[in-house]
Tab-separated table of C-alpha atoms in Angstrom:
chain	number	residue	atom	x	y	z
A	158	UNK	CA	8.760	105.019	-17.489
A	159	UNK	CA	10.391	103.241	-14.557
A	160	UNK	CA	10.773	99.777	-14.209
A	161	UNK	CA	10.798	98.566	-10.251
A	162	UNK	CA	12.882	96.063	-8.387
A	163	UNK	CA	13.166	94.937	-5.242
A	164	UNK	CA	17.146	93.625	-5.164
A	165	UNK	CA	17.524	92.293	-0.877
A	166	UNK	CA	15.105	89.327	-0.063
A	167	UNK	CA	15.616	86.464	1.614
A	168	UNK	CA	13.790	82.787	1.463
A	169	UNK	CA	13.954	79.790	3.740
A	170	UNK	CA	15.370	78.106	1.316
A	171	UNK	CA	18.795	78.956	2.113
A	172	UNK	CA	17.975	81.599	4.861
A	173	UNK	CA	17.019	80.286	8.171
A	174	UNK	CA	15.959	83.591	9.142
A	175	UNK	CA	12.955	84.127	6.684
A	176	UNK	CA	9.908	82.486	6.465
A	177	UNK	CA	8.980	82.959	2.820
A	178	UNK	CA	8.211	80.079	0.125
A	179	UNK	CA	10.545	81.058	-2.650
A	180	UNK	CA	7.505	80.261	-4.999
A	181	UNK	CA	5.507	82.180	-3.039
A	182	UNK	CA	8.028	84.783	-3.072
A	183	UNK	CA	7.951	85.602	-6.968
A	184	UNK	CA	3.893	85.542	-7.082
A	185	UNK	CA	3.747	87.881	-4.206
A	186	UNK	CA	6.408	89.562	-6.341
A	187	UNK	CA	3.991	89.770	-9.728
A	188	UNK	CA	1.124	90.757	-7.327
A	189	UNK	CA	2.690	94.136	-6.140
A	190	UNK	CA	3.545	95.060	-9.340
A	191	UNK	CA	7.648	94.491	-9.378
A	192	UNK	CA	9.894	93.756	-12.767
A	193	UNK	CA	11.913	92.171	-10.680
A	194	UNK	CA	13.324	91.010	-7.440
A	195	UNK	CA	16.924	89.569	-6.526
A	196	UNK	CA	16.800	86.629	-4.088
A	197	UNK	CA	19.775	87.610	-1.484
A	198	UNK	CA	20.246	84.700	0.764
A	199	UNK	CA	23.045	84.415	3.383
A	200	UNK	CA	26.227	84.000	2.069
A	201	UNK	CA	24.286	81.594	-0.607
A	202	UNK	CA	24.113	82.456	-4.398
A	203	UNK	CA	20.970	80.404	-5.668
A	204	UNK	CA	22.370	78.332	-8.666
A	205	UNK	CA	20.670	79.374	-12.564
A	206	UNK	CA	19.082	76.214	-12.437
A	207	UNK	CA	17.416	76.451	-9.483
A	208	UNK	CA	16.237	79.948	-10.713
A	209	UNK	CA	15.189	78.887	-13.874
A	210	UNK	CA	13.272	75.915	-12.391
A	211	UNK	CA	11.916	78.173	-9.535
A	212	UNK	CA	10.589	80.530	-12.303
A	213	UNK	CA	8.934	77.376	-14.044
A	214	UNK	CA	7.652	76.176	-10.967
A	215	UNK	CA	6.291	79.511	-9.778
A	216	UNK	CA	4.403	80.273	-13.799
A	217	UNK	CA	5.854	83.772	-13.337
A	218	UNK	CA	7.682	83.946	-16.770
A	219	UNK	CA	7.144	87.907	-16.692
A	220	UNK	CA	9.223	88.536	-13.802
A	221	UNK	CA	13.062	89.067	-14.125
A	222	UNK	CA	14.392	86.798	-10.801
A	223	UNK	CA	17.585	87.625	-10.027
A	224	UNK	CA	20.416	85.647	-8.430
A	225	UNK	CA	22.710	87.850	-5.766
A	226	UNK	CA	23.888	86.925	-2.010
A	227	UNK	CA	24.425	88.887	0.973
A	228	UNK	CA	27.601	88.569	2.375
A	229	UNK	CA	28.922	89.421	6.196
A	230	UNK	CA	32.541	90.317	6.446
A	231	UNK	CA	34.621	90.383	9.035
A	232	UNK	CA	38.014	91.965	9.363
A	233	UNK	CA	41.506	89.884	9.889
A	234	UNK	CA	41.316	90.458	13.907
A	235	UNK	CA	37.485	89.321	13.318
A	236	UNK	CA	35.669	92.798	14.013
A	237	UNK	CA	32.751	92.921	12.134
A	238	UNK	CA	32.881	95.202	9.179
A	239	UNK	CA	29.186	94.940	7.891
A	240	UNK	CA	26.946	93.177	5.360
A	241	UNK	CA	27.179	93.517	1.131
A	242	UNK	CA	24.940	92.312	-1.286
A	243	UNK	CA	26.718	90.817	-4.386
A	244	UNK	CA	25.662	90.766	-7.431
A	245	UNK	CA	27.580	89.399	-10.859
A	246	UNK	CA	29.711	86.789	-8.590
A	247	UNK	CA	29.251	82.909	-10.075
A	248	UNK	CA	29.494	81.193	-6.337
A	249	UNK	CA	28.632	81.429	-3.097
A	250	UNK	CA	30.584	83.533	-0.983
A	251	UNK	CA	29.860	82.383	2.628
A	252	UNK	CA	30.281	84.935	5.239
A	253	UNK	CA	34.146	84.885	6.672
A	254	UNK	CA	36.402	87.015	4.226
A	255	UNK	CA	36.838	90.365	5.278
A	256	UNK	CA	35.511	93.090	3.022
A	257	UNK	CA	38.542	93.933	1.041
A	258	UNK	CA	39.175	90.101	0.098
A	259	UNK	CA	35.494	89.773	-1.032
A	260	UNK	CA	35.700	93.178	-3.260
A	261	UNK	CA	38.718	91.734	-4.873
A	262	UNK	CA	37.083	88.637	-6.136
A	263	UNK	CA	33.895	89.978	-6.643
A	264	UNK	CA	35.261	92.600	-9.412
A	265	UNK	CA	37.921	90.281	-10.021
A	266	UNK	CA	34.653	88.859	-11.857
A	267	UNK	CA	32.882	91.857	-12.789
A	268	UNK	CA	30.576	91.960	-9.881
A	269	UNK	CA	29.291	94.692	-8.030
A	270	UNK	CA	28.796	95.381	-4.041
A	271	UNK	CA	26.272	97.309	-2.206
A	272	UNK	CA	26.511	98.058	1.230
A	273	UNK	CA	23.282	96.532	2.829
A	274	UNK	CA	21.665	98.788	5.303
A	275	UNK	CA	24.592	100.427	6.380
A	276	UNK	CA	23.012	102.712	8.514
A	277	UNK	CA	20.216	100.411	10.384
A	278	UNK	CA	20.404	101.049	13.774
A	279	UNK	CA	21.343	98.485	16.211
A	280	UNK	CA	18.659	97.418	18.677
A	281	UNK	CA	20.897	98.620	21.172
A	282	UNK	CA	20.846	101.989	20.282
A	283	UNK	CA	25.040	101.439	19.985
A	284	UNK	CA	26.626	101.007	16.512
A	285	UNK	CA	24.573	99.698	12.938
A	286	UNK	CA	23.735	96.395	11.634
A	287	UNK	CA	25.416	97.252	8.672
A	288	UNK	CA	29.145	99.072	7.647
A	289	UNK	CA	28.055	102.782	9.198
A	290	UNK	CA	30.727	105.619	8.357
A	291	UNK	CA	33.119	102.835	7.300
A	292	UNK	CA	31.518	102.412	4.545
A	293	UNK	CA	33.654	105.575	2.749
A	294	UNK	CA	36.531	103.027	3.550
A	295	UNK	CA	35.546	100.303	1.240
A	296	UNK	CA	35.044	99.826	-2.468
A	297	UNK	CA	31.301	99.692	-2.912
A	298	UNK	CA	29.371	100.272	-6.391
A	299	UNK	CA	26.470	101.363	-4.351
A	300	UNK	CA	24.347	101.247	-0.977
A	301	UNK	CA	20.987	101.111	0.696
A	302	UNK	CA	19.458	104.519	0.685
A	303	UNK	CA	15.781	102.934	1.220
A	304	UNK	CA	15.274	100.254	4.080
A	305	UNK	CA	12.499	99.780	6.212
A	306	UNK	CA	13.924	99.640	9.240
A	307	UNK	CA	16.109	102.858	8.743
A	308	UNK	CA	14.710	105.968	10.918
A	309	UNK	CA	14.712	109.550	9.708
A	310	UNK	CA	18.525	110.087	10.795
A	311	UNK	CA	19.712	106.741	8.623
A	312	UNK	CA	17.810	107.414	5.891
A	313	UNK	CA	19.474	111.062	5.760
A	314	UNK	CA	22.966	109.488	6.416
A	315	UNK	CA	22.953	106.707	4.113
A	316	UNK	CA	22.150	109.438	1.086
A	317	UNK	CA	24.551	111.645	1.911
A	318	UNK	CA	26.868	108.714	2.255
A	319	UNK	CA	25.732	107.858	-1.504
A	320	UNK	CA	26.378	111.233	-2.706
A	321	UNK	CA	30.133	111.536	-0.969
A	322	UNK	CA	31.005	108.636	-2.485
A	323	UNK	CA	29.096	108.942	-5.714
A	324	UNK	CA	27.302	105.709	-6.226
A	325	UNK	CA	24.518	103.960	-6.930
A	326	UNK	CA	21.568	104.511	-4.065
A	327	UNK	CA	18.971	101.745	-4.458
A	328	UNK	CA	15.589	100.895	-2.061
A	329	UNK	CA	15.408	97.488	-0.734
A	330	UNK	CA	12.588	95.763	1.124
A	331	UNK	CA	15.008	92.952	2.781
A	332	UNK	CA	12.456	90.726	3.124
A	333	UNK	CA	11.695	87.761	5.403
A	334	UNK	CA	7.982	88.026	5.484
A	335	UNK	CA	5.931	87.526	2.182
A	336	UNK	CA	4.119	90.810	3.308
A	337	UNK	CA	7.341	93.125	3.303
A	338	UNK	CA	8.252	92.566	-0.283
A	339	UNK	CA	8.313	95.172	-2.197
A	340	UNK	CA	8.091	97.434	0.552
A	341	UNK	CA	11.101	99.806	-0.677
A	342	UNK	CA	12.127	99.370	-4.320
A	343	UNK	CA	14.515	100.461	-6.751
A	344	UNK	CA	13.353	102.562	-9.974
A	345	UNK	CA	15.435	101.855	-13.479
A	346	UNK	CA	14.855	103.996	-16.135
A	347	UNK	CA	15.989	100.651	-18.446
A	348	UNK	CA	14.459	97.077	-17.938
A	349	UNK	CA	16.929	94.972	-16.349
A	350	UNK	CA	16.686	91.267	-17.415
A	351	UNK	CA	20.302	90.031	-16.579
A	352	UNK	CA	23.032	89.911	-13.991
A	353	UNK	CA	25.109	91.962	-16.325
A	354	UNK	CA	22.269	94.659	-17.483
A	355	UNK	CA	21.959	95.114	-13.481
A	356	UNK	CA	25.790	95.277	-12.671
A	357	UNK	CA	26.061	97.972	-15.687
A	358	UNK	CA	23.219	99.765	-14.569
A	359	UNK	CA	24.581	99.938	-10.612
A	360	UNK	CA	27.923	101.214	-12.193
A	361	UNK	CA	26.456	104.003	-14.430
């Protein structure tokens, strides 16, 4: 038996790019049958209180809610190296440490990285929204391998990209609609109710 999360969504809480009620977030959550979800905001790690008095608020005490961050790094010369999501880091990263500096205090704590969409395709048809070939460059514990907005020739990259590196390939809705969550998930063959079950889990 499986156990299904969705690990990348956003809320306007701390994301001014989504328009989803974080309560609203975990019931839609319980109503498409998820474990659990991971609230990702910007550069933004939601606080354990705040989850634990979301989770009150919401009357969702079934579902595992998760507290992570999505991180944007940049290189020294400021070229943009792509987006991670965090996990297992106590604080809020922001978004303006280059990708090696972020890795080194993120398993300085025990964390774990996945590179987020790494092969989403820009709008331009030039270059990804997320770290592309670099990522065999940097020290992720995982990446992407399910997105929605990935076509055929991402999806097929981003798995082999998984398998060359050997890590963790997870499905991700990235939400910033209520609708989308849920929309790609990631299967466990464990239930994960903790930071540290998940970060042991991505590294196994």
């Amino acid at each position: 038996m499986f156990m299904e999360y969705d690990l990348h969504i956003h809320t306007n809480r701390y994301s001014g790019c989504s328009n989803i009620d974080p309560v609203d977030a975990l019931k839609r959550a319980c109503e498409v049958g998820l474990r659990g979800i991971a609230l990702t905001e910007h550069g933004i790690r939601w606080r354990d209180e705040e989850i634990d008095e979301l989770v009150s608020t919401a009357g969702v005490d079934d579902l595992v809610v998760l507290p992570g961050q999505e991180v944007a790094c940049y290189s020294s010369i400021g070229k943009f190296q792509g987006e991670f999501l965090v996990f297992g880091y106590p604080s809020s990263l922001g978004s303006n440490k280059s990708v090696e500096m972020m890795a080194a205090m993120v398993h300085g704590a025990g964390g774990v990285i996945i590179a987020a969409h790494p092969f989403k395709r820009h709008d331009t048809g030039h270059g990804y929204y997320g770290s592309g070939e670099a990522t065999r460059n940097y020290p992720v514990d995982g990446l992407e391998v399910e997105h929605p907005s990935y076509d055929r020739e991402g999806r097929a990259k981003a798995r082999e990209m998984a398998e060359i590196l050997g890590v963790a390939g997870i499905g991700c809705s990235d939400a910033h609609d209520l609708r989308s969550i849920g929309t790609c998930r990631t299967l466990f063959r464990r239930d994960i109710a903790d930071i540290p079950a998940l970060c042991e889990e991505v590294k196994a």
